[in-house]
Amino acid sequence: MQQALRTFGRILAEHWPALMAWYLGGEVVHRLTIEVAGIVGGYTTLGGLLILPIAVAARLVSYVAMYLTVRPSLPHAATDERISYREFARTVFVSILPFFAFYEAWGMLDADRSAFLKIAIYVGVAQSGYGEEEIGDRAGLISVGVLPVTVLLVALAVRVVLARFEDRLSAPLRVLATYAEVLWTFMLVTLVGQWWRGVSEWLSQRTGANWLRDVGDWFAAHLPPVAGLWEGGSWFIGIVIAVLIVPAAWLAVVGVIYGTTFDVQSGLGRWSDTALRGTARSLARTLVVRLESLWAAAAVIWRGGPVTFGTTALAYALWMLVDHAGTRGVLQLIGGHDTDFWKAYLPVILVAVAAVVEPLRVALMATAYDAVIGRPEAGLDAGSGLDEETGDGAILAVDVEEEGPLGVVGHEEHRDDVVGL
């Protein structure tokens, strides 16, 4: 515990300004990209769909940079090598799927889509002369249909084709490959999320669901104590999810960023290599590697043990309390103002508060990850950040393609704020 506190304090003392800079940079690009996507989406939905994923990617890049920035201060997960541009891009690349999945599950992708849709509808309706029949392919409306599925398939096809020539790709083509990965992942989580909401709505209208609601209403009317226990249990389950699932998801993302290795081999990967051939094998391998990365990162949570994870969950709950209390305190300090004031300044105020508290979350998750890696009985290794051969029976979260090791550019002092940039 004392070492964890020292690590946490060292991260904040040595990297807080850099963490704030990375966070603010990501937020600026994120919000500007949503604005651009909304304006373009007001003219053509396809154009908006092609731009909106970049907004999520901007946040991903900023978080990857934040975690790589603090890595030199981690006693067990630190490496002596400086991360090159190519390795930084590769780390972003392998973090796309887990980050987007977490982003969608926690509702942040819905918030981005809502902001995009609000702008796109305003622009689209204005351009159409405020006639609904004139909107056509405007206003950024996203639904499960031919357009998003086509975008997903085309982006995935581009990614698979470029993956076959990974060694010979120029810098622009690597950027295109990363964009294709971002685009198909964004469309996948969007379509899965919409499908799940449709299923949930369908289930809520079934006879069994109506019967359960009637039972709940009867208890509320005739047995208020039972209804109170039910409501209290629902509230408690929500708190448990927030306190346990969210830090677990962040630990998994950190595990992917740092490249966790462990001594379990994925049977799914062996099956895809032996049972499939050609394009099907390339496509399956693209998906399997992402699942292997998540499986390797999940080991951080499991092998950390209940004490380590429980401590992390309690610390994360404390961070949530600080976050909410800080936001509330700042708003109370500013005092009451009219609606126009809050429309103009509330987003800026919230970002300013987040720029202070987000480095705390990064320091907390990085410290928790390092504590797990430091346990000999966990059987985990932080990874080197290099795309090196993993040997038999090992999974490397950053082993994206089967190719030779990358070179390392230069060296830095142990606690410099460097991510190879």
mmCIF file of C-alpha atoms in Angstrom, residues 262-418:
data_model
loop_
_atom_site.group_PDB
_atom_site.id
_atom_site.type_symbol
_atom_site.label_atom_id
_atom_site.label_comp_id
_atom_site.label_asym_id
_atom_site.label_seq_id
_atom_site.Cartn_x
_atom_site.Cartn_y
_atom_site.Cartn_z
ATOM 1 C CA PHE A 262 0.634 -14.002 -19.736
ATOM 2 C CA ASP A 263 1.114 -17.729 -20.027
ATOM 3 C CA VAL A 264 -2.149 -18.766 -21.667
ATOM 4 C CA GLN A 265 -2.541 -19.417 -25.367
ATOM 5 C CA SER A 266 -5.793 -18.667 -27.149
ATOM 6 C CA GLY A 267 -7.400 -21.689 -28.823
ATOM 7 C CA LEU A 268 -9.466 -19.308 -30.939
ATOM 8 C CA GLY A 269 -6.360 -17.983 -32.651
ATOM 9 C CA ARG A 270 -5.042 -21.478 -33.364
ATOM 10 C CA TRP A 271 -8.407 -22.491 -34.806
ATOM 11 C CA SER A 272 -8.599 -19.485 -37.145
ATOM 12 C CA ASP A 273 -5.079 -20.177 -38.442
ATOM 13 C CA THR A 274 -5.719 -23.868 -39.145
ATOM 14 C CA ALA A 275 -9.379 -23.955 -40.213
ATOM 15 C CA LEU A 276 -9.492 -20.890 -42.466
ATOM 16 C CA ARG A 277 -7.615 -19.824 -45.548
ATOM 17 C CA GLY A 278 -7.173 -16.737 -47.694
ATOM 18 C CA THR A 279 -9.410 -13.719 -47.129
ATOM 19 C CA ALA A 280 -11.510 -15.513 -44.526
ATOM 20 C CA ARG A 281 -8.375 -16.217 -42.497
ATOM 21 C CA SER A 282 -7.228 -12.586 -42.742
ATOM 22 C CA LEU A 283 -10.640 -11.347 -41.666
ATOM 23 C CA ALA A 284 -10.870 -13.835 -38.802
ATOM 24 C CA ARG A 285 -7.331 -13.015 -37.684
ATOM 25 C CA THR A 286 -8.192 -9.298 -37.611
ATOM 26 C CA LEU A 287 -11.048 -10.011 -35.216
ATOM 27 C CA VAL A 288 -9.300 -12.718 -33.193
ATOM 28 C CA VAL A 289 -6.285 -10.539 -32.414
ATOM 29 C CA ARG A 290 -8.598 -7.919 -30.920
ATOM 30 C CA LEU A 291 -10.246 -10.555 -28.737
ATOM 31 C CA GLU A 292 -6.860 -11.903 -27.669
ATOM 32 C CA SER A 293 -5.818 -8.406 -26.648
ATOM 33 C CA LEU A 294 -8.915 -8.065 -24.488
ATOM 34 C CA TRP A 295 -8.362 -11.549 -23.038
ATOM 35 C CA ALA A 296 -4.807 -10.667 -22.113
ATOM 36 C CA ALA A 297 -5.916 -7.388 -20.561
ATOM 37 C CA ALA A 298 -8.683 -9.108 -18.592
ATOM 38 C CA ALA A 299 -5.979 -11.129 -16.881
ATOM 39 C CA VAL A 300 -4.921 -7.911 -15.147
ATOM 40 C CA ILE A 301 -8.227 -7.867 -13.316
ATOM 41 C CA TRP A 302 -8.449 -11.590 -12.542
ATOM 42 C CA ARG A 303 -4.860 -12.178 -11.502
ATOM 43 C CA GLY A 304 -4.643 -9.035 -9.435
ATOM 44 C CA GLY A 305 -6.643 -10.769 -6.739
ATOM 45 C CA PRO A 306 -9.652 -9.568 -4.747
ATOM 46 C CA VAL A 307 -7.644 -7.375 -2.374
ATOM 47 C CA THR A 308 -5.913 -5.401 -5.124
ATOM 48 C CA PHE A 309 -9.068 -4.994 -7.196
ATOM 49 C CA GLY A 310 -11.192 -4.205 -4.156
ATOM 50 C CA THR A 311 -8.755 -1.475 -3.151
ATOM 51 C CA THR A 312 -8.816 -0.149 -6.712
ATOM 52 C CA ALA A 313 -12.621 -0.117 -6.728
ATOM 53 C CA LEU A 314 -12.735 1.780 -3.423
ATOM 54 C CA ALA A 315 -10.164 4.281 -4.692
ATOM 55 C CA TYR A 316 -12.161 4.709 -7.902
ATOM 56 C CA ALA A 317 -15.329 5.340 -5.878
ATOM 57 C CA LEU A 318 -13.421 8.025 -3.974
ATOM 58 C CA TRP A 319 -12.315 9.526 -7.292
ATOM 59 C CA MET A 320 -15.950 9.632 -8.444
ATOM 60 C CA LEU A 321 -16.865 11.436 -5.240
ATOM 61 C CA VAL A 322 -14.081 13.984 -5.785
ATOM 62 C CA ASP A 323 -15.182 14.459 -9.388
ATOM 63 C CA HIS A 324 -18.820 15.102 -8.524
ATOM 64 C CA ALA A 325 -18.014 17.215 -5.484
ATOM 65 C CA GLY A 326 -15.503 19.288 -7.448
ATOM 66 C CA THR A 327 -17.955 19.931 -10.275
ATOM 67 C CA ARG A 328 -20.744 20.831 -7.856
ATOM 68 C CA GLY A 329 -18.456 23.084 -5.839
ATOM 69 C CA VAL A 330 -17.286 25.004 -8.916
ATOM 70 C CA LEU A 331 -20.857 25.502 -10.135
ATOM 71 C CA GLN A 332 -21.945 26.739 -6.695
ATOM 72 C CA LEU A 333 -18.962 29.074 -6.595
ATOM 73 C CA ILE A 334 -19.963 30.583 -9.949
ATOM 74 C CA GLY A 335 -23.538 31.037 -8.780
ATOM 75 C CA GLY A 336 -26.791 31.531 -10.656
ATOM 76 C CA HIS A 337 -26.885 32.944 -14.192
ATOM 77 C CA ASP A 338 -29.277 33.033 -17.106
ATOM 78 C CA THR A 339 -29.687 30.288 -19.697
ATOM 79 C CA ASP A 340 -27.512 32.006 -22.289
ATOM 80 C CA PHE A 341 -24.591 32.120 -19.863
ATOM 81 C CA TRP A 342 -24.767 28.390 -19.158
ATOM 82 C CA LYS A 343 -25.125 27.542 -22.841
ATOM 83 C CA ALA A 344 -21.949 29.476 -23.559
ATOM 84 C CA TYR A 345 -19.777 28.619 -20.569
ATOM 85 C CA LEU A 346 -20.980 25.347 -19.010
ATOM 86 C CA PRO A 347 -19.032 23.130 -21.469
ATOM 87 C CA VAL A 348 -15.874 25.150 -20.812
ATOM 88 C CA ILE A 349 -16.369 24.892 -17.037
ATOM 89 C CA LEU A 350 -16.878 21.131 -17.178
ATOM 90 C CA VAL A 351 -13.777 20.641 -19.316
ATOM 91 C CA ALA A 352 -11.743 22.789 -16.920
ATOM 92 C CA VAL A 353 -12.836 20.646 -13.962
ATOM 93 C CA ALA A 354 -12.128 17.460 -15.926
ATOM 94 C CA ALA A 355 -8.647 18.718 -16.793
ATOM 95 C CA VAL A 356 -7.911 18.699 -13.059
ATOM 96 C CA VAL A 357 -9.557 15.406 -12.088
ATOM 97 C CA GLU A 358 -8.775 13.265 -15.172
ATOM 98 C CA PRO A 359 -5.038 13.133 -14.318
ATOM 99 C CA LEU A 360 -6.141 11.706 -10.960
ATOM 100 C CA ARG A 361 -7.993 8.885 -12.715
ATOM 101 C CA VAL A 362 -5.040 8.151 -14.995
ATOM 102 C CA ALA A 363 -2.679 8.078 -12.017
ATOM 103 C CA LEU A 364 -5.071 5.810 -10.114
ATOM 104 C CA MET A 365 -5.499 3.277 -12.940
ATOM 105 C CA ALA A 366 -1.785 3.250 -13.810
ATOM 106 C CA THR A 367 -0.898 2.691 -10.145
ATOM 107 C CA ALA A 368 -3.414 -0.163 -9.867
ATOM 108 C CA TYR A 369 -2.046 -1.790 -13.016
ATOM 109 C CA ASP A 370 1.509 -1.525 -11.734
ATOM 110 C CA ALA A 371 0.464 -3.073 -8.413
ATOM 111 C CA VAL A 372 -0.921 -6.114 -10.271
ATOM 112 C CA ILE A 373 2.186 -6.471 -12.434
ATOM 113 C CA GLY A 374 4.309 -6.305 -9.290
ATOM 114 C CA ARG A 375 2.672 -9.422 -7.812
ATOM 115 C CA PRO A 376 4.910 -12.436 -8.671
ATOM 116 C CA GLU A 377 1.985 -14.832 -8.229
ATOM 117 C CA ALA A 378 0.014 -13.017 -10.927
ATOM 118 C CA GLY A 379 2.265 -14.422 -13.659
ATOM 119 C CA LEU A 380 1.912 -11.279 -15.756
ATOM 120 C CA ASP A 381 4.365 -9.101 -17.610
ATOM 121 C CA ALA A 382 3.792 -5.490 -18.632
ATOM 122 C CA GLY A 383 5.163 -6.051 -22.129
ATOM 123 C CA SER A 384 7.867 -4.018 -23.780
ATOM 124 C CA GLY A 385 5.670 -2.037 -26.103
ATOM 125 C CA LEU A 386 7.457 -3.744 -29.005
ATOM 126 C CA ASP A 387 5.898 -6.011 -31.562
ATOM 127 C CA GLU A 388 8.245 -8.835 -30.740
ATOM 128 C CA GLU A 389 7.913 -12.587 -31.020
ATOM 129 C CA THR A 390 5.973 -13.931 -28.066
ATOM 130 C CA GLY A 391 7.063 -17.548 -28.156
ATOM 131 C CA ASP A 392 4.932 -20.563 -27.413
ATOM 132 C CA GLY A 393 1.963 -20.293 -25.118
ATOM 133 C CA ALA A 394 1.961 -16.508 -24.718
ATOM 134 C CA ILE A 395 -0.352 -13.739 -25.808
ATOM 135 C CA LEU A 396 0.934 -10.228 -26.383
ATOM 136 C CA ALA A 397 -1.710 -7.550 -26.416
ATOM 137 C CA VAL A 398 0.165 -5.443 -28.951
ATOM 138 C CA ASP A 399 0.987 -8.312 -31.312
ATOM 139 C CA VAL A 400 -1.196 -7.056 -34.120
ATOM 140 C CA GLU A 401 0.423 -8.627 -37.150
ATOM 141 C CA GLU A 402 2.913 -11.407 -37.634
ATOM 142 C CA GLU A 403 6.040 -9.485 -38.471
ATOM 143 C CA GLY A 404 9.536 -8.828 -37.214
ATOM 144 C CA PRO A 405 10.399 -6.657 -34.218
ATOM 145 C CA LEU A 406 10.422 -2.921 -34.532
ATOM 146 C CA GLY A 407 13.377 -0.770 -33.784
ATOM 147 C CA VAL A 408 13.523 1.557 -30.828
ATOM 148 C CA VAL A 409 14.444 5.159 -31.386
ATOM 149 C CA GLY A 410 16.711 6.685 -28.780
ATOM 150 C CA HIS A 411 16.618 6.557 -25.000
ATOM 151 C CA GLU A 412 15.326 8.934 -22.351
ATOM 152 C CA GLU A 413 15.847 9.458 -18.684
ATOM 153 C CA HIS A 414 13.637 7.390 -16.404
ATOM 154 C CA ARG A 415 11.086 10.097 -15.629
ATOM 155 C CA ASP A 416 10.907 12.303 -18.692
ATOM 156 C CA ASP A 417 7.455 13.112 -20.079
ATOM 157 C CA VAL A 418 8.024 11.389 -23.407
#
